Coordinates of C-alpha atoms in Angstrom, one line a residue:
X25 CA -22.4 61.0 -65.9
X26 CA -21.5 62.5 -62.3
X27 CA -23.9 65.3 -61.9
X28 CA -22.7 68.5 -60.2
X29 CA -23.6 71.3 -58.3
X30 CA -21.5 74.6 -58.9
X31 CA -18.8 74.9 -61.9
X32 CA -16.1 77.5 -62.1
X33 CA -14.5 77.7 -65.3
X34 CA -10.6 79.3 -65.1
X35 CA -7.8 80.1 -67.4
X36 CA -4.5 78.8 -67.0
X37 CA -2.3 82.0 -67.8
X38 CA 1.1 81.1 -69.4
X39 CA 2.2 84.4 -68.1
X40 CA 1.7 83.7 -64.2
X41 CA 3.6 80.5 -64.6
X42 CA 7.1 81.5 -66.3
X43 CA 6.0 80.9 -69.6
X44 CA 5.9 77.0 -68.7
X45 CA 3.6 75.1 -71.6
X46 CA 1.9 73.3 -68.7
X47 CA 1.6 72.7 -64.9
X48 CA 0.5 70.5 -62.7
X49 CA -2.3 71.2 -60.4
X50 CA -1.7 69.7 -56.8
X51 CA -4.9 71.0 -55.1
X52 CA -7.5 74.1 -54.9
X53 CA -9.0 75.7 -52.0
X54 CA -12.8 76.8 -51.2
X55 CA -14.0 78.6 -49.0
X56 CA -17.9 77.8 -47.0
X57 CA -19.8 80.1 -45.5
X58 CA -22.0 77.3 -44.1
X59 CA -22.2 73.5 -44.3
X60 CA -25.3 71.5 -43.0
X61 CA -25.3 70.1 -39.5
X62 CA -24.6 66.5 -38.9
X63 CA -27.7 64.5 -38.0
X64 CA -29.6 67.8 -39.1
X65 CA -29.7 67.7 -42.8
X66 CA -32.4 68.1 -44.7
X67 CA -31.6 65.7 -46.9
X68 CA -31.3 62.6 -44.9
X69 CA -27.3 61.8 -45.2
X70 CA -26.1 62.5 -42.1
X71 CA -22.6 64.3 -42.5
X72 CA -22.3 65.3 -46.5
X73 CA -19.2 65.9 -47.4
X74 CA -18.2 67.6 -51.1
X75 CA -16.5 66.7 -53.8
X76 CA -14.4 68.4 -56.2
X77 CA -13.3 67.8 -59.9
X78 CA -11.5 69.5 -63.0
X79 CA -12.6 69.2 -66.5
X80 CA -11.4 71.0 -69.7
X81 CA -14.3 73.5 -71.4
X82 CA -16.1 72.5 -74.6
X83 CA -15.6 74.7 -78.0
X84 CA -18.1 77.1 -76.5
X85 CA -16.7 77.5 -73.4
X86 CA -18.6 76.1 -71.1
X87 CA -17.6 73.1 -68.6
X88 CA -17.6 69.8 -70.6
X89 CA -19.1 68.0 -67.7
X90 CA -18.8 64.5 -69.3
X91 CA -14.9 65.0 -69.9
X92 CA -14.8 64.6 -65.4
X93 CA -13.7 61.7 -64.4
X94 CA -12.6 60.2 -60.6
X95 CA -8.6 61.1 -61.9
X96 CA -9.4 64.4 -61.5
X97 CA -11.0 64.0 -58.3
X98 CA -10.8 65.4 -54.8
X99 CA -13.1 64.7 -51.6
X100 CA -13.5 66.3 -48.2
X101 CA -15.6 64.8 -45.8
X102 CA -18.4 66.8 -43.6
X103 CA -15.7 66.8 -40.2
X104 CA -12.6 68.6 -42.1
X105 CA -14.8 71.3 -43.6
X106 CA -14.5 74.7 -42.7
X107 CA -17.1 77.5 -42.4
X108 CA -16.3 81.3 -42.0
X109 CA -18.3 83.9 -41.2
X110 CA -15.6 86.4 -43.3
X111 CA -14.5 83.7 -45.7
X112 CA -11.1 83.8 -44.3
X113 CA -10.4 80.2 -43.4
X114 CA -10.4 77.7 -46.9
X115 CA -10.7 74.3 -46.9
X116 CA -8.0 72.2 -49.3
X117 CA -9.1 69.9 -52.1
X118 CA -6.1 68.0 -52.7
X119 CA -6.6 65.5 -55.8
X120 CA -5.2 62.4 -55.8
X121 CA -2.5 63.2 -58.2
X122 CA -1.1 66.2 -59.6
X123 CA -3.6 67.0 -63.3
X124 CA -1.8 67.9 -66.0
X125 CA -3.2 71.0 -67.4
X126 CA -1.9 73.1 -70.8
X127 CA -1.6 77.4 -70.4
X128 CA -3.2 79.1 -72.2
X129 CA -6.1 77.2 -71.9
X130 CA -9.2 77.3 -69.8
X131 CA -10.5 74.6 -67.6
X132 CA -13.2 74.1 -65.0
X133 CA -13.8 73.1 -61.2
X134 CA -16.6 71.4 -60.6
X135 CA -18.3 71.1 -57.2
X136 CA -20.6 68.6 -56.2
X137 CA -22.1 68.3 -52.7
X138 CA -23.3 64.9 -51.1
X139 CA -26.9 65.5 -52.2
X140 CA -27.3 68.3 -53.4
X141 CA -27.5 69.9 -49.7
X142 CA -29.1 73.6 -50.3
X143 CA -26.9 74.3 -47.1
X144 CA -23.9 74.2 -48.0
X145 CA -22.7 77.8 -49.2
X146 CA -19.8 79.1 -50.7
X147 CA -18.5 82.5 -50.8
X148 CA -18.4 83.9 -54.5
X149 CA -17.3 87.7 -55.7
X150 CA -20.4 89.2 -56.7
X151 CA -20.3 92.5 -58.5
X152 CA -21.6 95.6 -56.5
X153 CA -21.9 94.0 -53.3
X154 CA -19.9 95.1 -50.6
X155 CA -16.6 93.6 -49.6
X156 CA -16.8 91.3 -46.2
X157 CA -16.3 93.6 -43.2
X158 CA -16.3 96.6 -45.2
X159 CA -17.6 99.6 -47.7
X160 CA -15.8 98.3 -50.7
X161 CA -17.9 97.0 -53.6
X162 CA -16.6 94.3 -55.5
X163 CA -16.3 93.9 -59.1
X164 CA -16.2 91.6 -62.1
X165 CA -13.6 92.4 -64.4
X166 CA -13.7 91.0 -68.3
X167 CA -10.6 90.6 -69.1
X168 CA -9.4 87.6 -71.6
X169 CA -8.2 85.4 -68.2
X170 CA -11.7 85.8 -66.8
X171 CA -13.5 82.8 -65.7
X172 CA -17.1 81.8 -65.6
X173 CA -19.5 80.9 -62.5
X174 CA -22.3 78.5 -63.2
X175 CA -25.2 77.5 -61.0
X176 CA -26.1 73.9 -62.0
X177 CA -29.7 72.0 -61.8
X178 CA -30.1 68.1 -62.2
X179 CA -26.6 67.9 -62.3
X180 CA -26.2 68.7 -65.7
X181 CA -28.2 71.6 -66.5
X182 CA -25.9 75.0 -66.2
X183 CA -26.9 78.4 -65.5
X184 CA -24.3 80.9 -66.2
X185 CA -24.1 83.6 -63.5
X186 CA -22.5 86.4 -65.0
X187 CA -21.8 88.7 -62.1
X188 CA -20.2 86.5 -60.2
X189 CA -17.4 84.3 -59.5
X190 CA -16.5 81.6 -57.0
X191 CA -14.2 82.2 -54.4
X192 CA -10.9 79.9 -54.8
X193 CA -7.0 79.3 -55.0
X194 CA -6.0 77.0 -57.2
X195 CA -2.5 75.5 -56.0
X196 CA 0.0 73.8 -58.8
X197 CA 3.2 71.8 -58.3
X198 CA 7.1 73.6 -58.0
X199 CA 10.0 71.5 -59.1
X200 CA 13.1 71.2 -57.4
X201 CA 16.7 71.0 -59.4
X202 CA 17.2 67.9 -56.9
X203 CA 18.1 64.5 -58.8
X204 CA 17.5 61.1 -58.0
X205 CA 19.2 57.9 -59.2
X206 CA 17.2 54.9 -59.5
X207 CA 17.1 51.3 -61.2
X208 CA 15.0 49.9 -63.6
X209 CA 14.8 46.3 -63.4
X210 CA 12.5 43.9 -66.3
X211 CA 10.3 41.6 -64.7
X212 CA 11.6 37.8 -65.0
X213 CA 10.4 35.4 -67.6
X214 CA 8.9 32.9 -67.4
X215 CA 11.0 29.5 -68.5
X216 CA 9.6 26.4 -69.5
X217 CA 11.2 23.3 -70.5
X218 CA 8.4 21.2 -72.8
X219 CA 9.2 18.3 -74.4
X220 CA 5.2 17.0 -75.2
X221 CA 2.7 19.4 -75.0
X222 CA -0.6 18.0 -74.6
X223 CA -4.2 20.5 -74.1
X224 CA -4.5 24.5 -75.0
X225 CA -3.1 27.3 -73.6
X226 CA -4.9 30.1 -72.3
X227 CA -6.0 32.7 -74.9
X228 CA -3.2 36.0 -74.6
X229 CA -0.9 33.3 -73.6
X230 CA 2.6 33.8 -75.5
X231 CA 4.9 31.1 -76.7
X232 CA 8.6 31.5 -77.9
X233 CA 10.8 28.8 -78.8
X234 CA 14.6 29.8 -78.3
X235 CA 17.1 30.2 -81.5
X236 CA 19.4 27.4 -79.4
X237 CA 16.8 25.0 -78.7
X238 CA 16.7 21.9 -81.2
X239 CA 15.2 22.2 -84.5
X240 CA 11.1 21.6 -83.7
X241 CA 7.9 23.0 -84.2
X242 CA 5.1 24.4 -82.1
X243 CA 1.4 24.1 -83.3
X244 CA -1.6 26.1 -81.4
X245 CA -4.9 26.0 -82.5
X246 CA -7.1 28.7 -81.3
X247 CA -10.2 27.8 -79.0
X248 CA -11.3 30.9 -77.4
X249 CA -12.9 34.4 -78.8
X250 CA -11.2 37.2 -78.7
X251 CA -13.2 40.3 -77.0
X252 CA -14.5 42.9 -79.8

């Protein structure tokens, strides 16, 4: 299993989407505070770069971290990622295709950095802390669409941190009324002409006598094992 770093857990709000059953999520943004520098890192790679992915939650909630897999994945490398000092500028995770995700449901992001660099940082809302630039304190609402933020050790281990939350946008698709015609074409078969047949065929090889050929019969005796 891909082990991780941060997890965000989010809900996908029916509401916010014109009552769609689903959407497709094209791409979330994040936003660094600080990345390691190249040639510098304590860790010995010399420009990490971070990985995203998405996973559904388990019955409890939580990010079902086996349930990632590299369709739902994202990369930037160490070059394209920006860092700001305000957590204005976001860096774009765009995944490779579009996820199809259900409303109504909750899901999580899942961040992973190229070994575990401790600096990399992220900017995340945490509650009574004041607000970049400002006197403002922040705050952690609870409200059913709430999300979780989890801190994550050996890549598997999570450590819920309840007031908090990582800083994101998550981006999904907009269609278009615009049509397109197109043609669907079956692949050619494949014509043989046997009169004698001597040897085996391939195992998964198919053979079809046609209704207009003279009367005959074909006879194949299996020599192969089929995989379990």
């Amino acid at each position: 299993m891909i082990g991780f770093d941060l997890a965000q857990t989010f809900y996908v709000d029916k509401e916010a989407v014109q009552r769609s059953d689903s959407v497709y999520i094209t791409s979330v943004d994040l936003y660094f505070k600080t990345k390691p520098v190249s040639g510098k890192t304590k860790t010995g790679i010399t420009s990490p770069g971070v990985s995203v992915y998405l996973c559904p939650v388990s019955e409890r909630n939580v990010p079902d971290l086996v349930q990632a897999t590299t369709a739902s994945f994202a990369r930037v490398e160490h070059g394209s990622i920006n860092t700001s000092s305000t957590g204005a500028t976001a860096t774009t995770f765009t995944f490779r295709t579009p996820i199809l995700a259900r409303t109504n449901r909750s899901y999580a992001l899942l961040v992973k950095f190229d070994g575990s660099d401790p600096d990399f940082e992220l900017w995340i809302n945490k509650a009574a802390t004041n607000v970049v630039s400002g006197t403002t304190r922040t705050q952690i609402s609870s409200g059913k669409v709430d999300g979780a933020f989890y801190r994550i050790t050996n890549g598997t281990s999570l450590t819920p941190e309840t007031d908090a939350d990582l800083v994101f946008r998550l981006k999904v698709a907009k269609f278009t009324s615009t049509s397109t015609a197109f043609k669907l074409i079956n692949r050619p078969a494949e014509n043989l002409k046997l009169d004698t047949v001597s040897g085996t065929f391939t195992g998964g090889e198919l053979v079809y006598q046609e209704a207009t050929n003279a009367a005959g019969t074909i006879s194949v005796t299996p020599t192969y094992r089929d995989w379990e």
